[in-house]
Amino acid sequence: MSWVLVFVANEDYLNKAFQTVYEVRTIGQWTDDIILLTTAAIAAKPENTLLCSSLNVQFRILPVHDFSKTLDFLNSKQQHINSHYVKNRMFQFMKFYIMDPWFKKWDIVFYMDAGVKVQGDLNRMKAACNPCYSLIAHSDSYPEYEKTLETQFEFSIDSDISERLLMTYNLKCDYFQSTILIFDTKIIEEGTVDRLFELMNLYPIMTRNDQSILNLHFICERGLWKPLEKADSIGFLYDFHERPGFDRSDYLLMKYPIKYLL
């Protein structure tokens, strides 16, 4: 089975992406392909091209996407408590392009957020994950499992959109983080990317950008999510941060080690 590791970055996330790629190649001992989805301006800079070459990374240029419809809605709904967060991170929706049919040249896509900390051999993740016609990701409600997909939307800002969303989908379910995604490229359809952007425009009341929409599509519409195994025989595979009683070294991958948040 052929694997490809994929990152998405603009200028704000580029240094974090390169740092994670370095950790992937060294600490993670990743020898398979790595693709960095980015803008044409970033890919054109000689220093970035040189760095990609040294890390054996391939740039793939993202298309320009028009976010005006979603932004117009958000600007008209100033009472949206997450409006500032969403508007200032619109680039996160470009993560949808990891579902481009171009990636079907590989069997499995392993998407990782820029800035994820790598703390061990990534072959452990390969051994633990078999995404046969599915998408594997960590539950965002872990470890209490009390939150549901409803928490990923702000219903108070538009009653019509909220009613349509709740009438269309069952949101009283567990849901995944979009920090790390491992999926069989057979789940990629010609219209997957377009459908994700369509959902973004239909339900622009999300609180966590791409994560809200990816869950709508891959859980509610297609039922393809499988929770990531919490641990293997060595230790935990991934968590957003270390949990009480455990140290950073107990985890293979982590988004925000607590010591970096203090």
Coordinates of C-alpha atoms in Angstrom, one line a residue:
M1 CA 0.0 0.0 0.0
S2 CA 1.4 3.4 -1.0
W3 CA 1.2 6.2 1.5
V4 CA 1.6 10.0 1.1
L5 CA 1.9 12.5 3.9
V6 CA 0.1 15.8 3.2
F7 CA 0.3 19.3 4.7
V8 CA -1.5 22.5 3.9
A9 CA 0.1 25.8 4.6
N10 CA -0.1 29.5 3.8
E11 CA 2.5 32.2 5.0
D12 CA 1.1 32.0 8.5
Y13 CA 1.6 28.3 8.8
L14 CA 4.6 27.7 6.5
N15 CA 7.3 27.7 9.2
K16 CA 5.3 25.3 11.3
A17 CA 4.8 23.0 8.3
F18 CA 8.5 22.9 7.6
Q19 CA 9.3 22.2 11.2
T20 CA 6.8 19.3 11.3
V21 CA 8.2 18.0 8.0
Y22 CA 11.7 18.0 9.5
E23 CA 10.5 16.1 12.5
V24 CA 8.6 13.6 10.3
R25 CA 11.8 12.9 8.2
T26 CA 14.1 12.7 11.2
I27 CA 12.3 11.6 14.4
G28 CA 9.4 10.0 12.5
Q29 CA 11.7 8.1 10.0
W30 CA 9.2 8.8 7.2
T31 CA 10.6 7.7 3.8
D32 CA 7.5 7.9 1.7
D33 CA 6.2 10.9 -0.3
I34 CA 5.3 14.2 1.3
I35 CA 3.1 16.8 -0.5
L36 CA 2.7 20.4 0.7
L37 CA -0.4 22.1 -0.6
T38 CA 0.3 25.8 -0.7
T39 CA -0.1 29.0 -2.7
A40 CA 1.7 29.9 -6.0
A41 CA 3.5 32.8 -4.3
I42 CA 5.0 30.6 -1.6
A43 CA 6.1 27.9 -4.1
A44 CA 7.8 30.5 -6.3
K45 CA 10.2 31.7 -3.6
P46 CA 13.7 30.1 -4.2
E47 CA 14.3 29.7 -0.4
N48 CA 11.1 27.6 -0.1
T49 CA 12.0 25.5 -3.1
L50 CA 15.5 24.9 -1.7
L51 CA 14.0 23.9 1.7
C52 CA 11.5 21.5 0.0
S53 CA 14.4 19.9 -2.0
S54 CA 16.4 19.4 1.2
L55 CA 13.5 17.7 2.9
N56 CA 12.3 15.8 -0.1
V57 CA 9.0 17.5 -0.2
Q58 CA 6.9 18.3 -3.3
F59 CA 4.8 21.5 -3.6
R60 CA 1.4 21.3 -5.1
I61 CA -0.3 24.6 -5.9
L62 CA -3.7 25.3 -4.5
P63 CA -6.3 27.0 -6.7
V64 CA -7.6 30.4 -5.7
H65 CA -10.9 30.0 -3.9
D66 CA -13.6 32.7 -3.6
F67 CA -14.8 32.9 0.1
S68 CA -16.9 36.0 -0.4
K69 CA -20.3 34.3 0.2
T70 CA -19.2 32.9 3.6
L71 CA -17.4 36.1 4.6
D72 CA -20.4 38.2 3.7
F73 CA -22.6 36.1 5.9
L74 CA -20.2 36.2 8.8
N75 CA -19.8 40.0 8.5
S76 CA -23.5 40.3 8.7
K77 CA -23.7 38.2 11.9
Q78 CA -21.5 40.0 14.4
Q79 CA -23.2 38.2 17.3
H80 CA -21.5 35.0 16.2
I81 CA -19.1 34.4 19.1
N82 CA -16.6 32.6 16.9
S83 CA -16.9 35.0 14.0
H84 CA -13.4 36.4 14.5
Y85 CA -11.8 33.0 14.7
V86 CA -13.6 31.7 11.6
K87 CA -12.9 34.8 9.4
N88 CA -9.3 35.0 10.3
R89 CA -8.7 31.4 9.5
M90 CA -10.5 31.0 6.2
F91 CA -7.4 29.4 4.7
Q92 CA -8.2 26.3 6.8
F93 CA -11.0 25.5 4.5
M94 CA -8.3 24.9 1.8
K95 CA -7.8 21.6 3.7
F96 CA -10.7 20.3 1.6
Y97 CA -8.2 19.9 -1.3
I98 CA -6.6 16.9 0.4
M99 CA -9.7 15.2 -1.2
D100 CA -8.6 16.1 -4.7
P101 CA -8.8 13.1 -7.1
W102 CA -5.1 13.9 -7.9
F103 CA -4.3 12.0 -4.7
K104 CA -5.6 8.8 -6.0
K105 CA -2.2 8.0 -7.3
W106 CA -1.5 6.8 -3.7
D107 CA -3.5 4.3 -1.8
I108 CA -3.6 6.1 1.6
V109 CA -3.4 9.8 2.5
F110 CA -2.0 10.8 5.9
Y111 CA -2.9 14.4 6.5
M112 CA -1.3 16.2 9.4
D113 CA -1.7 19.8 10.6
A114 CA 1.3 22.1 10.4
G115 CA 2.8 22.3 13.9
V116 CA 2.0 18.8 15.0
K117 CA 4.8 17.5 17.2
V118 CA 6.4 14.2 16.1
Q119 CA 7.8 12.1 18.9
G120 CA 8.5 8.7 17.5
D121 CA 8.5 6.4 14.5
L122 CA 5.5 7.0 12.2
N123 CA 5.6 3.3 11.1
R124 CA 3.6 2.8 14.3
M125 CA 0.8 4.8 12.8
K126 CA 0.9 2.7 9.6
A127 CA 0.8 -0.5 11.6
A128 CA -2.2 0.7 13.7
C129 CA -4.3 2.1 10.8
N130 CA -6.1 0.2 8.1
P131 CA -8.5 2.8 6.5
C132 CA -10.2 0.3 4.2
Y133 CA -12.8 2.6 2.5
S134 CA -12.9 4.8 5.5
L135 CA -11.5 7.9 7.2
I136 CA -9.6 7.4 10.5
A137 CA -9.4 10.3 12.9
H138 CA -9.2 11.0 16.7
S139 CA -12.5 11.7 18.5
D140 CA -12.7 15.3 19.5
S141 CA -14.9 14.5 22.5
Y142 CA -12.2 12.2 24.0
P143 CA -11.8 11.3 26.9
E144 CA -15.1 12.3 28.4
Y145 CA -17.2 11.6 25.2
E146 CA -19.8 14.1 26.3
K147 CA -19.6 16.6 23.4
T148 CA -21.4 16.0 20.2
L149 CA -21.2 17.3 16.7
E150 CA -23.8 20.0 17.7
T151 CA -21.0 21.8 19.5
Q152 CA -19.3 22.5 16.1
F153 CA -22.1 24.9 15.1
E154 CA -23.4 28.2 16.5
F155 CA -27.2 27.9 16.2
S156 CA -28.1 31.3 17.8
I157 CA -27.0 33.4 14.8
D158 CA -29.4 32.3 12.1
S159 CA -32.6 30.4 12.9
D160 CA -33.4 29.4 9.2
I161 CA -30.0 27.9 8.6
S162 CA -30.0 26.2 12.0
E163 CA -33.4 24.7 11.4
R164 CA -32.4 23.4 8.0
L165 CA -29.2 21.9 9.4
L166 CA -31.0 20.1 12.3
M167 CA -33.7 18.8 10.1
T168 CA -31.2 17.4 7.6
Y169 CA -28.6 15.8 9.8
N170 CA -28.4 14.0 13.2
L171 CA -25.8 16.0 15.1
K172 CA -26.2 14.1 18.4
C173 CA -23.2 12.0 17.6
D174 CA -19.5 11.7 18.3
Y175 CA -17.2 13.5 15.9
F176 CA -13.6 13.8 14.9
Q177 CA -10.7 16.3 15.1
S178 CA -9.4 17.3 11.7
T179 CA -5.8 17.7 13.0
I180 CA -4.8 14.2 11.8
L181 CA -6.7 12.4 9.1
I182 CA -5.8 9.0 7.5
F183 CA -8.0 7.8 4.7
D184 CA -8.3 5.4 1.8
T185 CA -8.2 7.4 -1.4
K186 CA -11.0 5.2 -2.7
I187 CA -13.4 7.5 -0.7
I188 CA -12.3 10.4 -2.9
E189 CA -15.0 11.1 -5.5
E190 CA -14.9 13.6 -8.4
G191 CA -17.3 15.9 -6.5
T192 CA -15.9 15.6 -3.0
V193 CA -14.1 18.9 -2.9
D194 CA -17.0 20.7 -4.4
R195 CA -19.4 19.2 -2.0
L196 CA -17.3 20.3 1.0
F197 CA -17.3 23.9 -0.2
E198 CA -21.0 23.7 -0.9
L199 CA -21.6 22.6 2.7
M200 CA -19.5 25.5 3.9
N201 CA -21.7 27.9 2.1
L202 CA -25.0 26.2 3.0
Y203 CA -24.1 26.0 6.7
P204 CA -21.8 29.0 7.5
I205 CA -22.5 28.8 11.2
M206 CA -19.6 26.5 12.0
T207 CA -17.4 27.2 15.0
R208 CA -14.3 25.3 13.9
N209 CA -14.0 25.9 10.2
D210 CA -13.1 22.8 8.1
Q211 CA -13.6 20.4 11.1
S212 CA -17.3 21.2 11.3
I213 CA -17.8 20.6 7.6
L214 CA -15.6 17.6 7.2
N215 CA -17.7 15.9 10.0
L216 CA -21.0 16.8 8.3
H217 CA -19.8 15.1 5.1
F218 CA -17.9 12.1 6.3
I219 CA -20.1 11.2 9.3
C220 CA -23.6 12.5 8.5
E221 CA -23.7 12.1 4.8
R222 CA -21.4 9.2 4.1
G223 CA -20.8 7.3 7.4
L224 CA -17.1 6.8 6.7
W225 CA -15.4 7.8 10.0
K226 CA -13.6 5.2 12.1
P227 CA -12.0 6.4 15.4
L228 CA -8.3 6.3 15.6
E229 CA -6.9 3.7 18.0
K230 CA -5.9 5.4 21.2
A231 CA -2.7 3.4 21.7
D232 CA -0.5 0.6 20.5
S233 CA 1.8 -1.6 22.5
I234 CA 4.3 1.2 22.9
G235 CA 2.1 4.1 23.9
F236 CA -0.5 6.6 22.8
L237 CA -0.7 7.3 19.1
Y238 CA -2.1 10.8 19.3
D239 CA -3.8 13.4 21.5
F240 CA -4.3 17.1 21.3
H241 CA -2.2 17.5 24.5
E242 CA -1.0 15.2 27.2
R243 CA -3.5 14.1 29.8
P244 CA -3.0 14.1 33.6
G245 CA -0.6 11.4 34.8
F246 CA 1.1 11.2 31.4
D247 CA 4.1 12.9 29.9
R248 CA 4.7 14.2 26.3
S249 CA 7.0 11.2 25.7
D250 CA 4.1 8.9 26.1
Y251 CA 2.6 10.0 22.8
L252 CA 3.6 9.4 19.2
L253 CA 2.0 12.6 17.9
M254 CA 0.6 15.7 19.7
K255 CA -0.9 19.0 18.6
Y256 CA -0.1 21.2 21.6
P257 CA 2.0 19.8 24.4
I258 CA 0.9 21.6 27.5
K259 CA 4.4 23.0 28.2
Y260 CA 4.0 25.0 25.0
L261 CA 0.7 26.4 26.1
L262 CA 1.9 27.6 29.6

